[in-house]
PDB file of C-alpha atoms in Angstrom:
ATOM      1  CA  GLU Q   1     -43.687-149.334-109.691  1.00  0.00           C
ATOM      2  CA  VAL Q   2     -46.447-147.258-110.991  1.00  0.00           C
ATOM      3  CA  GLU Q   3     -44.309-144.108-111.552  1.00  0.00           C
ATOM      4  CA  ARG Q   4     -42.383-146.664-113.017  1.00  0.00           C
ATOM      5  CA  ILE Q   5     -44.934-147.729-115.703  1.00  0.00           C
ATOM      6  CA  LEU Q   6     -46.436-144.170-116.184  1.00  0.00           C
ATOM      7  CA  ARG Q   7     -42.883-142.890-116.737  1.00  0.00           C
ATOM      8  CA  MET Q   8     -42.393-145.763-119.343  1.00  0.00           C
ATOM      9  CA  VAL Q   9     -45.775-145.512-121.125  1.00  0.00           C
ATOM     10  CA  ASP Q  10     -45.541-141.873-121.049  1.00  0.00           C
ATOM     11  CA  GLY Q  11     -41.741-141.809-122.494  1.00  0.00           C
ATOM     12  CA  VAL Q  12     -43.276-144.354-125.432  1.00  0.00           C
ATOM     13  CA  LEU Q  13     -46.128-142.036-125.651  1.00  0.00           C
ATOM     14  CA  LEU Q  14     -43.483-138.834-126.466  1.00  0.00           C
ATOM     15  CA  VAL Q  15     -41.285-140.924-129.135  1.00  0.00           C
ATOM     16  CA  VAL Q  16     -44.705-142.337-131.344  1.00  0.00           C
ATOM     17  CA  ASP Q  17     -46.473-138.899-131.396  1.00  0.00           C
ATOM     18  CA  PRO Q  18     -44.405-136.112-129.984  1.00  0.00           C
ATOM     19  CA  ALA Q  19     -46.964-133.626-130.767  1.00  0.00           C
ATOM     20  CA  SER Q  20     -49.036-135.157-127.414  1.00  0.00           C
ATOM     21  CA  VAL Q  21     -46.398-133.212-125.094  1.00  0.00           C
ATOM     22  CA  HIS Q  22     -49.432-130.050-125.561  1.00  0.00           C
ATOM     23  CA  ASP Q  23     -52.056-132.812-124.027  1.00  0.00           C
ATOM     24  CA  LEU Q  24     -52.805-131.888-120.912  1.00  0.00           C
ATOM     25  CA  SER Q  25     -54.066-135.214-119.737  1.00  0.00           C
ATOM     26  CA  LEU Q  26     -49.633-136.368-120.417  1.00  0.00           C
ATOM     27  CA  GLN Q  27     -48.638-133.083-118.671  1.00  0.00           C
ATOM     28  CA  LEU Q  28     -50.717-133.733-115.707  1.00  0.00           C
ATOM     29  CA  SER Q  29     -49.654-137.125-115.529  1.00  0.00           C
ATOM     30  CA  PHE Q  30     -45.601-136.108-115.823  1.00  0.00           C
ATOM     31  CA  THR Q  31     -46.520-133.364-112.891  1.00  0.00           C
ATOM     32  CA  ALA Q  32     -48.074-135.651-111.289  1.00  0.00           C
ATOM     33  CA  VAL Q  33     -45.318-138.375-111.569  1.00  0.00           C
ATOM     34  CA  LEU Q  34     -42.670-135.934-111.023  1.00  0.00           C
ATOM     35  CA  SER Q  35     -44.153-134.649-107.951  1.00  0.00           C
ATOM     36  CA  LEU Q  36     -44.587-138.000-106.613  1.00  0.00           C
ATOM     37  CA  VAL Q  37     -40.846-138.154-106.750  1.00  0.00           C
ATOM     38  CA  LEU Q  38     -39.855-134.701-106.042  1.00  0.00           C
ATOM     39  CA  LEU Q  39     -42.013-133.020-103.998  1.00  0.00           C
ATOM     40  CA  ALA Q  40     -44.089-135.669-101.630  1.00  0.00           C
ATOM     41  CA  PRO Q  41     -41.082-137.142 -99.654  1.00  0.00           C
ATOM     42  CA  ARG Q  42     -40.213-133.141 -98.665  1.00  0.00           C
ATOM     43  CA  LEU Q  43     -43.726-132.654 -97.880  1.00  0.00           C
ATOM     44  CA  ARG Q  44     -43.434-135.640 -95.487  1.00  0.00           C
ATOM     45  CA  ALA Q  45     -40.029-134.580 -93.948  1.00  0.00           C
ATOM     46  CA  TRP Q  46     -42.230-131.030 -92.941  1.00  0.00           C
ATOM     47  CA  VAL Q  47     -44.936-133.176 -90.662  1.00  0.00           C
ATOM     48  CA  PRO Q  48     -43.338-133.095 -87.487  1.00  0.00           C
ATOM     49  CA  VAL Q  49     -44.338-136.918 -86.773  1.00  0.00           C
ATOM     50  CA  SER Q  50     -41.384-139.390 -86.278  1.00  0.00           C
ATOM     51  CA  LEU Q  51     -41.225-142.164 -88.866  1.00  0.00           C
ATOM     52  CA  PRO Q  52     -41.952-145.588 -87.202  1.00  0.00           C
ATOM     53  CA  ASP Q  53     -39.134-146.904 -85.421  1.00  0.00           C
ATOM     54  CA  PRO Q  54     -37.927-150.416 -87.358  1.00  0.00           C
ATOM     55  CA  ALA Q  55     -35.994-151.774 -84.106  1.00  0.00           C
ATOM     56  CA  ARG Q  56     -39.657-151.780 -82.634  1.00  0.00           C
ATOM     57  CA  PRO Q  57     -40.617-155.883 -82.315  1.00  0.00           C
ATOM     58  CA  PRO Q  58     -43.529-156.803 -84.042  1.00  0.00           C
ATOM     59  CA  GLY Q  59     -46.911-155.931 -82.140  1.00  0.00           C
ATOM     60  CA  TRP Q  60     -49.828-153.217 -82.181  1.00  0.00           C
ATOM     61  CA  ARG Q  61     -47.384-150.057 -81.520  1.00  0.00           C
ATOM     62  CA  ARG Q  62     -45.230-151.094 -84.836  1.00  0.00           C
ATOM     63  CA  ALA Q  63     -48.265-151.672 -86.877  1.00  0.00           C
ATOM     64  CA  GLY Q  64     -50.232-148.521 -85.612  1.00  0.00           C
ATOM     65  CA  GLU Q  65     -46.890-146.361 -86.309  1.00  0.00           C
ATOM     66  CA  ARG Q  66     -46.543-148.251 -89.545  1.00  0.00           C
ATOM     67  CA  LEU Q  67     -50.220-147.602 -90.387  1.00  0.00           C
ATOM     68  CA  ARG Q  68     -49.444-143.852 -89.633  1.00  0.00           C
ATOM     69  CA  GLU Q  69     -46.591-143.685 -91.876  1.00  0.00           C
ATOM     70  CA  ALA Q  70     -48.291-144.779 -94.600  1.00  0.00           C
ATOM     71  CA  LEU Q  71     -51.858-142.743 -94.185  1.00  0.00           C
ATOM     72  CA  LEU Q  72     -49.394-139.833 -94.004  1.00  0.00           C
ATOM     73  CA  GLY Q  73     -47.495-141.206 -97.075  1.00  0.00           C
ATOM     74  CA  VAL Q  74     -50.550-141.236 -98.802  1.00  0.00           C
ATOM     75  CA  CYS Q  75     -51.486-137.625 -97.423  1.00  0.00           C
ATOM     76  CA  THR Q  76     -48.302-135.953 -98.402  1.00  0.00           C
ATOM     77  CA  ALA Q  77     -48.247-137.333-101.807  1.00  0.00           C
ATOM     78  CA  SER Q  78     -52.398-136.395-102.695  1.00  0.00           C
ATOM     79  CA  ALA Q  79     -50.920-133.109-101.708  1.00  0.00           C
ATOM     80  CA  ALA Q  80     -48.039-133.062-103.377  1.00  0.00           C
ATOM     81  CA  VAL Q  81     -49.334-133.548-106.862  1.00  0.00           C
ATOM     82  CA  THR Q  82     -52.919-131.507-106.004  1.00  0.00           C
ATOM     83  CA  LEU Q  83     -50.158-128.368-105.749  1.00  0.00           C
ATOM     84  CA  ALA Q  84     -47.503-129.684-108.383  1.00  0.00           C
ATOM     85  CA  SER Q  85     -50.631-129.581-110.772  1.00  0.00           C
ATOM     86  CA  VAL Q  86     -52.421-125.766-109.719  1.00  0.00           C
ATOM     87  CA  PRO Q  87     -50.824-124.107-113.060  1.00  0.00           C
ATOM     88  CA  LEU Q  88     -51.826-126.496-115.674  1.00  0.00           C
ATOM     89  CA  VAL Q  89     -55.659-127.240-113.916  1.00  0.00           C
ATOM     90  CA  ALA Q  90     -55.982-123.427-113.159  1.00  0.00           C
ATOM     91  CA  SER Q  91     -55.203-123.023-116.711  1.00  0.00           C
ATOM     92  CA  ALA Q  92     -57.255-125.546-118.196  1.00  0.00           C
ATOM     93  CA  PHE Q  93     -60.166-124.966-116.178  1.00  0.00           C
ATOM     94  CA  HIS Q  94     -59.849-121.856-114.483  1.00  0.00           C
ATOM     95  CA  ARG Q  95     -60.540-123.297-110.972  1.00  0.00           C
ATOM     96  CA  VAL Q  96     -58.782-124.985-108.398  1.00  0.00           C
ATOM     97  CA  SER Q  97     -59.955-127.606-106.051  1.00  0.00           C
ATOM     98  CA  ILE Q  98     -59.444-126.756-102.432  1.00  0.00           C
ATOM     99  CA  VAL Q  99     -60.440-129.947-101.483  1.00  0.00           C
ATOM    100  CA  GLY Q 100     -59.137-132.424-104.084  1.00  0.00           C
ATOM    101  CA  TRP Q 101     -55.971-133.869-101.890  1.00  0.00           C
ATOM    102  CA  ALA Q 102     -58.536-134.884 -99.083  1.00  0.00           C
ATOM    103  CA  VAL Q 103     -61.318-136.495-101.828  1.00  0.00           C
ATOM    104  CA  ASN Q 104     -57.847-138.526-103.657  1.00  0.00           C
ATOM    105  CA  VAL Q 105     -56.504-140.094 -99.947  1.00  0.00           C
ATOM    106  CA  VAL Q 106     -59.859-141.539-100.048  1.00  0.00           C
ATOM    107  CA  ALA Q 107     -60.339-142.028-103.789  1.00  0.00           C
ATOM    108  CA  VAL Q 108     -57.356-143.287-105.386  1.00  0.00           C
ATOM    109  CA  PRO Q 109     -57.800-146.926-103.112  1.00  0.00           C
ATOM    110  CA  VAL Q 110     -61.253-146.778-104.226  1.00  0.00           C
ATOM    111  CA  ALA Q 111     -60.536-146.246-107.932  1.00  0.00           C
ATOM    112  CA  SER Q 112     -57.233-149.068-107.886  1.00  0.00           C
ATOM    113  CA  VAL Q 113     -60.473-151.659-106.896  1.00  0.00           C
ATOM    114  CA  LEU Q 114     -62.256-150.589-109.531  1.00  0.00           C
ATOM    115  CA  THR Q 115     -59.703-150.958-111.951  1.00  0.00           C
ATOM    116  CA  LEU Q 116     -58.264-154.399-110.697  1.00  0.00           C
ATOM    117  CA  ALA Q 117     -62.284-155.451-110.605  1.00  0.00           C
ATOM    118  CA  SER Q 118     -62.884-154.198-113.698  1.00  0.00           C
ATOM    119  CA  ALA Q 119     -59.826-156.170-115.525  1.00  0.00           C
ATOM    120  CA  VAL Q 120     -60.656-159.231-113.612  1.00  0.00           C
ATOM    121  CA  THR Q 121     -64.384-158.553-114.895  1.00  0.00           C
ATOM    122  CA  ALA Q 122     -62.746-158.433-118.747  1.00  0.00           C
ATOM    123  CA  GLY Q 123     -61.051-161.239-118.171  1.00  0.00           C
ATOM    124  CA  LEU Q 124     -63.486-163.808-116.732  1.00  0.00           C
ATOM    125  CA  PHE Q 125     -65.821-162.690-119.570  1.00  0.00           C
ATOM    126  CA  CYS Q 126     -63.391-163.786-121.959  1.00  0.00           C
ATOM    127  CA  LEU Q 127     -63.857-167.160-120.436  1.00  0.00           C
ATOM    128  CA  SER Q 128     -67.546-166.962-119.262  1.00  0.00           C
ATOM    129  CA  PRO Q 129     -69.715-164.392-119.000  1.00  0.00           C
ATOM    130  CA  ALA Q 130     -71.343-166.077-115.364  1.00  0.00           C
ATOM    131  CA  LEU Q 131     -67.638-165.828-113.516  1.00  0.00           C
ATOM    132  CA  ALA Q 132     -67.602-161.804-114.841  1.00  0.00           C
ATOM    133  CA  ALA Q 133     -70.896-161.364-112.830  1.00  0.00           C
ATOM    134  CA  LEU Q 134     -69.346-161.032-109.129  1.00  0.00           C
ATOM    135  CA  PRO Q 135     -66.556-159.222-109.879  1.00  0.00           C
ATOM    136  CA  LEU Q 136     -68.642-156.822-111.912  1.00  0.00           C
ATOM    137  CA  VAL Q 137     -70.570-156.308-108.802  1.00  0.00           C
ATOM    138  CA  VAL Q 138     -67.672-155.554-107.129  1.00  0.00           C
ATOM    139  CA  ALA Q 139     -66.301-153.261-109.505  1.00  0.00           C
ATOM    140  CA  SER Q 140     -70.195-151.285-109.947  1.00  0.00           C
ATOM    141  CA  LEU Q 141     -69.990-150.588-106.228  1.00  0.00           C
ATOM    142  CA  ALA Q 142     -66.310-149.149-106.518  1.00  0.00           C
ATOM    143  CA  ALA Q 143     -67.609-147.046-109.149  1.00  0.00           C
ATOM    144  CA  ARG Q 144     -70.953-145.428-107.472  1.00  0.00           C
ATOM    145  CA  VAL Q 145     -68.502-144.905-104.240  1.00  0.00           C
ATOM    146  CA  LEU Q 146     -66.077-143.452-106.581  1.00  0.00           C
ATOM    147  CA  LEU Q 147     -68.670-140.851-108.163  1.00  0.00           C
ATOM    148  CA  ALA Q 148     -70.261-140.423-104.387  1.00  0.00           C
ATOM    149  CA  LEU Q 149     -66.952-139.127-103.282  1.00  0.00           C
ATOM    150  CA  VAL Q 150     -66.819-136.856-106.134  1.00  0.00           C
ATOM    151  CA  ARG Q 151     -70.191-135.159-105.247  1.00  0.00           C
ATOM    152  CA  VAL Q 152     -69.786-134.975-101.698  1.00  0.00           C
ATOM    153  CA  GLY Q 153     -65.706-133.309-102.947  1.00  0.00           C
ATOM    154  CA  ALA Q 154     -68.083-130.725-105.426  1.00  0.00           C
ATOM    155  CA  GLU Q 155     -70.874-129.874-102.531  1.00  0.00           C
ATOM    156  CA  VAL Q 156     -67.702-128.840-100.039  1.00  0.00           C
ATOM    157  CA  PRO Q 157     -68.240-125.263 -99.641  1.00  0.00           C
ATOM    158  CA  PHE Q 158     -65.488-122.873-101.262  1.00  0.00           C
ATOM    159  CA  GLY Q 159     -63.673-126.387-102.544  1.00  0.00           C
ATOM    160  CA  VAL Q 160     -63.575-124.923-105.091  1.00  0.00           C
ATOM    161  CA  LEU Q 161     -62.035-121.253-106.602  1.00  0.00           C
ATOM    162  CA  PRO Q 162     -62.282-119.999-109.424  1.00  0.00           C
ATOM    163  CA  THR Q 163     -58.357-118.940-110.479  1.00  0.00           C
ATOM    164  CA  PRO Q 164     -56.815-116.984-113.983  1.00  0.00           C
ATOM    165  CA  SER Q 165     -55.211-118.695-116.347  1.00  0.00           C
ATOM    166  CA  PHE Q 166     -51.562-119.057-115.530  1.00  0.00           C
ATOM    167  CA  SER Q 167     -48.889-118.108-118.336  1.00  0.00           C
ATOM    168  CA  TRP Q 168     -47.440-120.664-120.417  1.00  0.00           C
ATOM    169  CA  PRO Q 169     -44.052-120.297-118.328  1.00  0.00           C
ATOM    170  CA  ALA Q 170     -45.782-120.905-114.891  1.00  0.00           C
TER     171      ALA Q 170
END
């Protein structure tokens, strides 16, 4: 669902402002969506772990298999986006993160909590500032956790490698 919304937003941006095709954030967004659709399933297929058995009766074992599959899905999705964006990131920043995919596995759910809590805060604030206090605390906590994750990832030795720029076709 999120992928479909991102594609629609990106498409609208290109119609409204065709020059935005040169915008790094739009390029990264398109690259991320394409890598999730095209690369992530292939990476998952390469992992030598069988898919959960849909015929297995409900229980702890089935729940464990589903949890394992969800974690594998998040890891392969993060790896796909990281790999696909290397040329763009290297060209723009002259470095690539080796640990970014691992940090993203934890950071993406935290960022989702931050986004949801921020939206709820904004909506409740329109009704009453007092109602917005609790979701604001949740958003603040999520933001602090997200910043801590970024700091931890940035401090990993050799976690970021300097790179030359890639040429445009890359």
